[in-house]
Coordinates of C-alpha atoms and ligand atoms in Angstrom, one line a residue:
M172 CA 12.6 69.3 42.5
T173 CA 14.1 71.5 39.9
A174 CA 14.0 70.8 36.2
K175 CA 15.6 72.7 33.3
V176 CA 13.5 72.7 30.1
S177 CA 15.0 70.9 27.1
S178 CA 17.2 73.3 25.1
D179 CA 14.9 73.0 22.0
G180 CA 11.9 74.3 23.9
L181 CA 13.8 76.7 26.2
M182 CA 14.2 79.5 23.7
E183 CA 10.5 79.3 22.9
E184 CA 9.6 79.4 26.6
I185 CA 11.9 82.3 27.3
V186 CA 10.5 84.3 24.3
G187 CA 6.9 83.5 25.5
L188 CA 7.6 84.6 29.1
C189 CA 9.4 87.8 28.0
K190 CA 6.4 88.8 25.9
R191 CA 3.8 87.7 28.5
R192 CA 5.4 89.5 31.4
G193 CA 6.6 92.6 29.7
F194 CA 10.4 92.0 29.3
I195 CA 10.9 92.1 25.6
F196 CA 8.5 92.7 22.6
P197 CA 9.2 92.4 18.9
S198 CA 9.7 95.9 17.6
S199 CA 6.9 97.5 15.6
E200 CA 4.7 94.5 16.5
I201 CA 1.4 96.2 15.5
Y202 CA 2.8 96.4 12.0
G203 CA 3.8 92.7 12.0
G204 CA 7.2 93.2 13.6
Y205 CA 10.6 94.2 12.1
N206 CA 13.2 91.5 11.7
G207 CA 16.3 92.0 13.9
F208 CA 14.8 94.6 16.2
Y209 CA 13.4 94.3 19.7
D210 CA 11.8 96.6 22.3
Y211 CA 12.3 96.3 26.0
G212 CA 9.2 96.5 28.1
P213 CA 8.8 97.7 31.8
L214 CA 10.7 94.7 33.3
G215 CA 13.1 94.4 30.4
V216 CA 14.3 97.9 30.7
E217 CA 14.9 97.5 34.5
L218 CA 16.9 94.3 33.9
R219 CA 18.8 95.9 31.1
N220 CA 19.6 99.0 33.2
N221 CA 20.7 96.8 36.1
I222 CA 23.1 94.9 34.0
K223 CA 24.6 98.1 32.6
Q224 CA 24.8 99.7 36.0
A225 CA 26.5 96.6 37.5
W226 CA 29.0 96.6 34.7
W227 CA 29.7 100.3 35.0
R228 CA 30.1 100.2 38.7
D229 CA 32.4 97.2 38.6
M230 CA 34.5 98.2 35.5
V231 CA 34.6 102.0 35.9
Q232 CA 33.6 103.3 39.3
R233 CA 35.2 100.7 41.4
R234 CA 38.5 100.8 39.5
D235 CA 41.1 103.6 39.5
D236 CA 42.5 102.7 36.1
I237 CA 39.4 103.1 33.9
E238 CA 37.6 106.2 32.8
G239 CA 34.1 106.4 31.2
L240 CA 33.0 107.9 27.9
D241 CA 29.8 108.5 26.0
S242 CA 30.5 109.3 22.3
T243 CA 28.1 110.0 19.5
I244 CA 26.5 107.2 17.4
I245 CA 27.2 109.0 14.1
M246 CA 30.8 110.1 13.8
H247 CA 33.0 111.6 11.1
P248 CA 32.9 109.0 8.2
D249 CA 36.7 109.1 8.0
I250 CA 36.8 107.2 11.4
W251 CA 35.3 104.2 9.6
K252 CA 37.7 104.5 6.7
A253 CA 40.7 104.6 9.2
S254 CA 39.3 101.7 11.2
G255 CA 39.0 99.5 8.1
H256 CA 35.2 99.2 8.5
V257 CA 34.3 101.0 5.2
D258 CA 36.3 98.5 3.2
G259 CA 36.3 95.4 5.4
F260 CA 33.3 95.2 7.6
S261 CA 31.2 92.7 5.7
D262 CA 30.0 89.2 5.9
P263 CA 30.0 86.7 3.0
M264 CA 26.5 86.0 1.9
V265 CA 24.9 83.7 -0.5
D266 CA 21.5 84.1 -2.1
C267 CA 19.0 81.5 -3.2
R268 CA 17.7 82.8 -6.6
E269 CA 14.6 80.7 -6.4
S270 CA 13.3 81.3 -2.8
K271 CA 15.0 84.8 -2.5
L272 CA 16.3 83.8 0.9
R273 CA 19.7 85.0 1.9
Y274 CA 22.2 83.1 4.0
R275 CA 25.5 83.9 5.7
A276 CA 28.0 81.8 3.7
D277 CA 29.9 80.9 6.9
Q278 CA 26.6 79.6 8.4
L279 CA 25.6 77.5 5.4
F280 CA 27.2 74.1 5.5
F281 CA 27.5 71.6 2.7
A282 CA 29.2 68.2 1.9
P283 CA 29.4 65.9 -1.1
V284 CA 27.6 62.6 -0.8
I285 CA 30.1 59.9 -1.7
V286 CA 29.1 56.3 -2.2
A287 CA 31.7 53.7 -3.1
G288 CA 34.1 56.5 -4.1
E289 CA 31.6 58.2 -6.4
T290 CA 30.0 61.6 -5.7
I291 CA 26.3 61.1 -6.2
G292 CA 25.1 64.5 -5.0
Y293 CA 25.4 67.2 -2.3
V294 CA 23.7 68.0 1.0
S295 CA 23.4 71.4 2.6
V296 CA 22.2 72.6 6.0
V297 CA 22.0 75.9 7.9
E298 CA 24.2 76.0 11.0
C299 CA 22.5 74.5 14.0
P300 CA 23.4 72.1 16.8
Q301 CA 21.9 69.2 14.9
Q302 CA 23.5 70.0 11.6
Q303 CA 25.6 66.8 11.3
E304 CA 22.6 64.6 12.1
I305 CA 20.4 66.5 9.5
A306 CA 23.1 66.2 6.8
E307 CA 23.7 62.5 7.4
K308 CA 20.0 61.8 7.2
A309 CA 19.7 63.9 3.9
A310 CA 22.7 62.0 2.5
A311 CA 21.2 58.6 3.3
D312 CA 18.0 59.8 1.5
I313 CA 20.0 60.7 -1.6
K314 CA 21.7 57.3 -1.6
R315 CA 18.4 55.5 -1.2
K316 CA 16.7 57.5 -4.0
A317 CA 19.6 56.9 -6.3
A318 CA 19.4 53.2 -5.4
K319 CA 23.2 53.3 -5.2
Q320 CA 24.9 50.2 -3.8
G321 CA 28.0 50.5 -1.6
T322 CA 29.3 52.3 1.5
L323 CA 28.3 55.9 2.2
E324 CA 31.4 57.7 3.1
P325 CA 31.4 59.9 6.3
I326 CA 29.7 63.3 5.7
V327 CA 32.3 66.0 6.2
L328 CA 30.6 69.4 6.4
K329 CA 32.4 72.6 5.2
D330 CA 31.0 76.1 5.3
Y331 CA 30.1 77.7 2.0
T332 CA 33.0 80.1 2.0
E333 CA 35.1 77.1 1.3
S334 CA 33.1 76.0 -1.7
K335 CA 34.8 75.9 -5.2
P336 CA 33.2 77.6 -8.2
E337 CA 32.4 74.2 -9.8
E338 CA 30.4 73.3 -6.7
Y339 CA 28.0 76.4 -6.8
D340 CA 25.6 74.6 -9.1
L341 CA 25.8 71.3 -7.3
V342 CA 25.0 72.3 -3.7
P343 CA 21.2 72.3 -3.0
S344 CA 19.6 75.4 -1.5
P345 CA 18.4 74.6 2.0
A346 CA 15.1 76.4 1.1
T347 CA 14.2 74.3 -1.9
G348 CA 16.4 71.2 -1.5
K349 CA 17.3 71.5 -5.2
P350 CA 20.8 72.4 -6.6
G351 CA 21.3 75.2 -9.1
S352 CA 19.9 78.3 -7.3
L353 CA 22.7 79.3 -4.9
T354 CA 24.9 82.2 -5.9
A355 CA 28.7 82.4 -5.2
P356 CA 29.5 83.9 -1.8
R357 CA 29.5 87.7 -2.0
E358 CA 30.6 90.3 0.5
F359 CA 27.7 92.1 2.1
K360 CA 28.4 95.4 3.9
L361 CA 27.1 95.4 7.5
M362 CA 27.2 99.1 8.3
F363 CA 24.0 101.0 8.0
E364 CA 24.4 104.2 5.9
T365 CA 22.6 107.5 6.4
K366 CA 23.0 111.0 5.1
V367 CA 24.0 114.0 7.2
G368 CA 23.1 117.5 6.2
P369 CA 21.1 119.0 3.3
L370 CA 23.1 117.5 0.5
A371 CA 21.9 114.2 -0.8
D372 CA 25.1 113.3 -2.7
D373 CA 27.9 110.9 -1.7
S374 CA 29.7 113.6 0.4
A375 CA 26.8 113.4 2.9
V376 CA 27.1 109.6 3.5
A377 CA 27.7 108.7 7.2
Y378 CA 27.3 105.5 9.2
L379 CA 25.5 104.3 12.3
R380 CA 28.4 102.9 14.4
P381 CA 28.8 99.2 14.2
E382 CA 30.8 99.2 17.5
T383 CA 31.4 101.6 20.3
A384 CA 35.1 100.9 20.3
Q385 CA 36.0 103.5 17.6
G386 CA 34.4 106.3 19.6
I387 CA 36.9 105.4 22.3
F388 CA 39.9 105.5 19.9
A389 CA 38.7 108.8 18.5
N390 CA 38.6 110.3 22.0
Y391 CA 41.7 108.7 23.3
K392 CA 43.7 111.9 22.8
N393 CA 41.1 114.0 24.6
I394 CA 41.2 111.7 27.6
V395 CA 45.0 111.5 27.6
D396 CA 45.2 115.3 27.3
T397 CA 42.9 115.9 30.3
G398 CA 45.8 114.5 32.3
R399 CA 44.1 112.1 34.6
V400 CA 45.4 108.8 33.2
K401 CA 48.7 107.0 33.2
I402 CA 49.6 103.7 31.5
P403 CA 48.1 101.2 31.9
F404 CA 44.6 102.6 31.8
G405 CA 41.3 101.9 30.1
I406 CA 38.4 103.8 28.6
A407 CA 34.9 102.3 28.9
Q408 CA 31.8 103.0 27.0
I409 CA 28.2 101.6 26.9
G410 CA 26.1 102.4 23.9
K411 CA 24.1 101.4 20.9
A412 CA 25.6 99.7 17.9
F413 CA 24.0 98.9 14.6
R414 CA 24.8 96.1 12.1
N415 CA 22.8 95.1 9.1
E416 CA 23.1 91.5 10.0
I417 CA 22.2 89.1 7.1
T418 CA 20.6 86.6 9.4
P419 CA 19.4 88.2 12.6
R420 CA 18.2 85.3 14.7
N421 CA 17.9 83.5 18.0
F422 CA 15.8 86.3 19.6
I423 CA 18.1 89.1 20.9
F424 CA 21.3 87.0 20.4
R425 CA 22.0 88.5 17.0
S426 CA 20.0 91.6 16.2
R427 CA 20.5 94.7 14.0
E428 CA 20.3 97.2 16.8
F429 CA 22.0 96.2 20.0
E430 CA 24.1 97.7 22.8
Q431 CA 27.7 97.1 23.7
M432 CA 29.8 97.5 26.8
E433 CA 33.4 97.9 25.6
I434 CA 36.7 98.7 27.2
E435 CA 39.9 99.7 25.4
Y436 CA 42.7 99.0 27.9
F437 CA 45.9 100.8 26.9
I438 CA 49.2 99.2 27.8
A439 CA 52.9 99.7 27.1
P440 CA 54.2 98.0 24.0
S441 CA 56.8 96.3 26.2
A442 CA 54.2 95.1 28.7
D443 CA 53.5 91.4 29.2
W444 CA 50.4 91.5 27.1
K445 CA 49.8 87.7 27.4
A446 CA 49.6 88.0 31.2
L447 CA 47.3 91.1 31.0
H448 CA 45.1 89.4 28.5
R449 CA 44.7 86.4 30.9
E450 CA 44.0 88.9 33.7
W451 CA 41.2 90.4 31.6
I452 CA 39.7 87.1 30.7
D453 CA 39.6 86.1 34.4
T454 CA 38.1 89.5 35.3
C455 CA 35.4 89.1 32.7
I456 CA 34.5 85.5 33.9
D457 CA 34.4 86.7 37.5
W458 CA 32.0 89.5 36.5
L459 CA 29.7 87.1 34.6
V460 CA 29.6 84.9 37.7
S461 CA 28.9 87.9 39.9
I462 CA 25.7 88.6 38.0
G463 CA 24.5 85.1 38.4
L464 CA 25.8 83.0 35.4
P465 CA 26.9 79.6 36.5
R466 CA 30.7 79.2 36.1
A467 CA 30.1 75.8 34.4
S468 CA 28.2 77.3 31.5
I469 CA 31.1 79.6 30.5
T470 CA 34.0 78.3 28.4
E471 CA 36.9 79.9 26.5
D472 CA 37.3 79.7 22.7
I473 CA 40.9 80.7 21.8
H474 CA 41.0 81.8 18.2
P475 CA 43.6 79.9 16.2
E476 CA 46.6 82.0 15.1
D477 CA 46.0 81.4 11.4
K478 CA 42.4 82.8 11.7
L479 CA 43.3 86.0 13.5
A480 CA 43.2 89.4 11.7
F481 CA 46.6 90.5 10.6
Y482 CA 46.9 93.1 13.4
S483 CA 45.6 90.9 16.2
Q484 CA 47.9 89.2 18.6
A485 CA 45.3 87.0 20.3
T486 CA 41.5 86.7 20.8
T487 CA 39.7 84.6 23.3
D488 CA 35.9 84.5 23.2
L489 CA 34.0 83.7 26.4
M490 CA 31.3 81.3 25.3
F491 CA 28.0 80.7 27.0
Q492 CA 25.6 77.8 26.8
F493 CA 22.7 79.6 25.2
P494 CA 19.4 77.7 24.4
H495 CA 20.5 77.5 20.7
G496 CA 24.0 76.1 21.6
E497 CA 27.3 77.3 22.9
Q498 CA 28.0 80.7 21.4
E499 CA 30.1 83.8 21.9
L500 CA 29.1 86.1 24.7
W501 CA 32.2 88.3 25.3
G502 CA 35.2 88.8 23.1
V503 CA 38.6 89.7 24.7
A504 CA 41.0 90.7 22.0
C505 CA 44.6 92.0 21.9
R506 CA 44.7 94.5 19.1
G507 CA 48.2 95.8 19.3
D508 CA 48.6 99.4 18.2
Y509 CA 46.6 98.9 15.0
D510 CA 43.6 101.2 15.7
L511 CA 45.6 104.1 17.2
K512 CA 48.2 104.0 14.5
Q513 CA 45.4 104.0 11.8
H514 CA 43.8 107.1 13.4
Q515 CA 47.2 108.7 13.8
E516 CA 47.9 108.2 10.1
H517 CA 44.4 109.3 8.8
S518 CA 43.9 112.2 11.2
G519 CA 47.5 113.5 11.2
K520 CA 47.2 113.8 15.1
S521 CA 49.8 112.1 17.2
M522 CA 48.5 109.3 19.4
T523 CA 51.7 108.9 21.4
I524 CA 51.7 109.1 25.2
F525 CA 54.5 109.9 27.5
D526 CA 55.0 107.1 30.0
E527 CA 56.1 108.8 33.3
A528 CA 57.3 105.5 34.8
S529 CA 59.6 104.5 31.9
K530 CA 60.2 108.0 30.5
E531 CA 59.3 106.7 27.1
K532 CA 57.0 108.1 24.4
Y533 CA 55.0 105.6 22.4
V534 CA 51.7 104.6 20.9
P535 CA 50.2 102.2 23.4
H536 CA 48.9 98.7 22.6
V537 CA 45.4 97.7 23.5
I538 CA 43.4 94.9 25.1
E539 CA 39.7 95.0 24.2
P540 CA 37.0 93.3 26.3
S541 CA 33.8 93.7 24.3
L542 CA 30.4 92.5 25.5
G543 CA 26.9 92.8 24.2
V544 CA 24.2 94.0 26.7
D545 CA 21.5 92.1 24.9
R546 CA 23.5 88.9 24.7
T547 CA 24.2 89.2 28.4
L548 CA 20.5 89.7 29.1
L549 CA 19.7 86.5 27.1
A550 CA 22.4 84.6 29.0
V551 CA 21.0 85.9 32.3
L552 CA 17.5 84.8 31.3
T553 CA 18.7 81.4 30.1
A554 CA 20.6 80.8 33.4
A555 CA 17.6 82.0 35.5
Y556 CA 14.8 80.2 33.8
T557 CA 13.7 77.3 36.0
I558 CA 10.7 75.1 36.5
D559 CA 10.2 73.4 39.8
E560 CA 7.5 72.0 42.0
V561 CA 6.4 73.6 45.3
P562 CA 3.3 73.2 47.6
N563 CA 0.5 75.7 47.1
D564 CA -1.5 77.4 49.9
K565 CA -3.4 74.2 50.5
G566 CA -0.3 72.0 50.6
K567 CA -0.8 70.5 47.1
V568 CA 2.4 70.3 45.1
E569 CA 2.2 72.4 41.9
E570 CA 4.6 73.2 39.1
R571 CA 5.9 76.8 39.1
T572 CA 8.0 78.8 36.6
L573 CA 10.6 81.1 38.1
L574 CA 13.5 83.3 37.1
K575 CA 16.4 82.9 39.5
F576 CA 17.9 86.3 38.9
S577 CA 20.7 87.5 41.2
P578 CA 19.2 90.2 43.5
K579 CA 21.9 92.5 42.0
I580 CA 20.2 92.6 38.6
A581 CA 16.6 91.5 39.3
P582 CA 14.2 94.0 37.8
V583 CA 12.1 94.1 40.9
K584 CA 14.0 93.6 44.2
A585 CA 11.2 92.9 46.6
A586 CA 7.4 92.7 46.6
I587 CA 5.5 93.9 49.6
F588 CA 2.2 92.3 50.5
P589 CA -0.4 93.1 53.1
L590 CA -1.8 89.6 54.1
L591 CA -5.3 90.8 53.5
K592 CA -6.4 93.8 51.4
N593 CA -9.6 94.6 53.4
K594 CA -7.8 95.2 56.7
P595 CA -6.8 98.9 56.7
E596 CA -4.2 98.5 59.5
L597 CA -2.3 95.8 57.4
V598 CA -2.6 97.9 54.2
E599 CA -1.4 101.1 55.9
R600 CA 1.6 99.3 57.4
A601 CA 2.5 97.6 54.1
Q602 CA 2.1 100.9 52.2
A603 CA 4.4 102.6 54.6
L604 CA 7.1 100.0 54.2
Y605 CA 6.6 100.0 50.4
Q606 CA 7.1 103.7 50.2
K607 CA 10.2 103.5 52.4
L608 CA 11.8 100.8 50.3
Q609 CA 10.8 102.5 47.1
R610 CA 13.1 105.4 47.8
R611 CA 16.1 103.1 47.4
W612 CA 15.1 100.2 45.2
N613 CA 12.6 99.2 42.5
V614 CA 10.0 97.4 44.6
F615 CA 6.4 96.3 44.0
Y616 CA 3.2 96.5 46.0
D617 CA 0.6 93.9 45.5
A618 CA -2.6 93.4 47.6
S619 CA -4.8 91.4 45.3
G620 CA -5.4 87.7 45.3
A621 CA -4.4 84.8 47.6
I622 CA -0.9 85.2 49.0
G623 CA 0.3 82.1 47.2
R624 CA -0.8 83.4 43.9
R625 CA 0.9 86.8 44.6
Y626 CA 4.2 84.9 45.4
R627 CA 3.9 83.0 42.1
R628 CA 3.4 86.1 40.0
Q629 CA 6.7 87.5 41.5
D630 CA 8.5 84.2 41.2
E631 CA 7.8 84.3 37.4
I632 CA 9.4 87.7 37.0
G633 CA 12.3 86.9 39.2
T634 CA 11.6 89.0 42.3
P635 CA 14.0 87.5 44.9
F636 CA 12.2 88.5 48.1
G637 CA 8.6 88.7 49.2
I638 CA 7.7 90.7 52.3
T639 CA 4.4 90.0 54.0
I640 CA 2.8 92.2 56.6
D641 CA 0.4 90.2 58.8
F642 CA -1.3 90.4 62.2
D643 CA 1.9 89.6 64.1
T644 CA 3.5 92.7 62.5
I645 CA 0.9 95.1 63.9
E646 CA -0.2 93.3 67.0
K647 CA 3.0 91.8 68.3
D648 CA 6.6 92.6 67.6
G649 CA 6.6 94.6 64.3
T650 CA 8.4 91.8 62.5
V651 CA 7.5 91.0 58.9
T652 CA 7.7 87.7 57.0
L653 CA 10.6 87.5 54.5
R654 CA 10.2 84.9 51.9
D655 CA 13.1 83.6 49.7
R656 CA 12.0 83.1 46.0
D657 CA 14.2 80.0 45.4
T658 CA 13.8 78.0 48.5
C659 CA 10.3 79.4 49.5
E660 CA 11.6 79.5 53.0
Q661 CA 10.1 82.2 55.3
R662 CA 11.5 83.8 58.4
R663 CA 10.5 86.7 60.6
V664 CA 12.7 89.8 60.6
T665 CA 12.5 93.2 62.1
E666 CA 12.5 96.2 59.8
D667 CA 16.1 97.0 60.5
Q668 CA 17.2 93.5 59.9
L669 CA 15.2 93.5 56.6
I670 CA 16.9 96.7 55.4
Q671 CA 20.3 95.4 56.3
F672 CA 19.6 92.1 54.5
L673 CA 18.4 93.8 51.4
E674 CA 21.4 96.1 51.3
E675 CA 23.8 93.1 51.5
Q676 CA 21.9 91.1 48.9
I677 CA 21.2 93.9 46.4
D678 CA 24.1 96.4 46.8
G679 CA 26.7 94.2 48.3
Ligands
LIG792 N1 34.9 96.1 19.1 C1 34.9 94.7 18.9 C2 33.6 94.1 18.5 O1 32.6 94.9 18.3 P1 32.4 91.9 18.1 O2 32.8 90.4 18.4 O3 31.9 92.1 16.7 O4 33.6 92.8 18.5 C3 31.5 92.3 20.5 O5 31.2 92.3 19.1 C4 30.3 91.8 21.2 O6 29.1 92.5 20.9 C5 29.9 90.3 20.9 O7 30.7 89.4 21.7 C6 28.5 90.2 21.3 O8 28.3 90.1 22.7 C7 28.0 91.6 20.9 N2 27.4 91.6 19.5 C8 28.0 91.7 18.3 N3 27.1 91.6 17.3 C9 25.9 91.5 17.9 C10 24.6 91.5 17.3 N4 24.3 91.5 16.0 N5 23.5 91.4 18.2 C11 23.8 91.4 19.5 N6 25.0 91.4 20.1 C12 26.1 91.5 19.3

C-alpha cells in the first residue's frame, strides 16, 4: 500500500526529514536562522549537484547547439541599467503600520463584504490555496457581527495592486484583522546592493545578480567571436542569483539566495519562434520527467498577452504541484531581441551576427528557458516523498517513509551491507565491493544493526539499491543480493551483472 501525505502536512514532513537526515538546514541556525536563506547538508549537496549535472549533461554536453558559460555574480552595474533591472526590478509591497509586517501586494487579496447591495466592510487574506474559503468565512462573521439582514453577495477577491486609494483605509490588515493600518502599494527594489572598491560613495554601488541571464547576454559577443556557433544556438549557465524577496516562504521555494539554470537560445528574427518555443517547452517537460517528476503533476500556464512585458512575445510557465499548491517551476519566455538591443545601445558594441545560411546580418531573437535549482529540488522531494507499509524482518507489516528518487539524481546510489558485521570474511568482501563501486558512484557502507533497519535507513534517504553480501556470496557462487527500494524485491546477481545494472540505472 502506498499513501501520499495530505498536502497540508506534506511540507512540514519534508522540512522535518530534510533537517533530520541532513539534506537542508536553515542558514545560521545557531543564531536563530536567517529568513530566506538555507544551507544544504551532506545529502542535500549531493542531490543538488546531481540535478545540476543531469541538466548540464542533457542541455549542454549532449547537444551540439548549446555552449556553457560561468560568468561572475557581480558585474558592471551598467549591465543592470541596460537590462532594465535598476529601474524596473521591483515588487509592489504593502506595510501594516501596526504589526510592522510587510506583504507583497500581489499576494494580498481583499474583497468588499456586500449585504443586500450595501458594503458593510472588507475582508483580506494572504494568498494560499484556501484563500476563498477563509475570505468567505470572514465575510460571514462580519455580517453576523453587524446583525445585517439580507443576502451576502459572492466574495470576489482582488489582489491589493488593484485596490483604489479610497479603499486603503477600509481593507483590514491580515495581521490585526482591523482596517486603517495598511499603506498604499509601493515599489520595493529586489536587487541586493553592495559596494565595490575603496570608495563608499554612489559610484561604488554594484549589485548581486538577480538572474544569471544577463551574464549570458553580456558574454554573447565573446562566444560568437570565438567562432564555434551558428544560428540557432544557445548559451547555458548555472549559478547563484540573489533577490531581496519581500516574502521568502514555502521552504526553498522562494528564497533570497538561490541558484538558476538558464539558457538563452538565439534564433533568426525570421524563424518560426512559436514552433521553437513549443519545442523548448516539450524539451523542458521531458527533462523534468527524466529526473523523476510525474508527467501528471506538470501543467502549462500560458501568460495572457495583455500581462506580458512590452518586449515579450510569449511566456509559458511549467507549473508543478508543490505541497503549497500549483506553482511556477520553469519559465520559458520568448524575449525577442530586447536584451541584446539594450546592451548594444548601452555598451556601444554591435550585437549583430552573420548568418552563414541566409547570408544575413542581424541581432538574433531569443528563447529563454529559466529554471531554479532549489525549486527543482523541492519538486523532486515532493514527488519522491512516500509512506507505505512493508513487512519487517519478522514478517510484521510496518509503516515506512521513503524517498523514491530516480537513480540518476539520488544522493546515494547504492548501499553495501555485509549480512553480519562480526564475520570478517563477509566484511572483507563487502568492503572490497564498496571500494570498487565508490570509484564510480557515491555509495554507502553500513554494517551496523539488523539488516531490515539498515534497509529502512537507506529507504528514508532515497537510496535506490541495497546490496547484501551473505554466506552464499563467499561460499557458493559469488552472487550478491540486490534489493529494490520501491518494491523491496530481492534477486541474486553476479558482480558483473550488478555493475551493468547500476550503469544502466544511474548513467543511462
Ligand atoms: N531570467 C528570467 C528569470 O530569472 P524568473 O521567472 O524570475 O525569470 C526563473 O526566474 C526561475 O528561477 C523561476 O521559474 C524559479 O524556478 C527560479 N526562481 C526565481 N525566483 C526564485 C526565488 N526567490 N527562490 C527560488 N527560486 C527562484
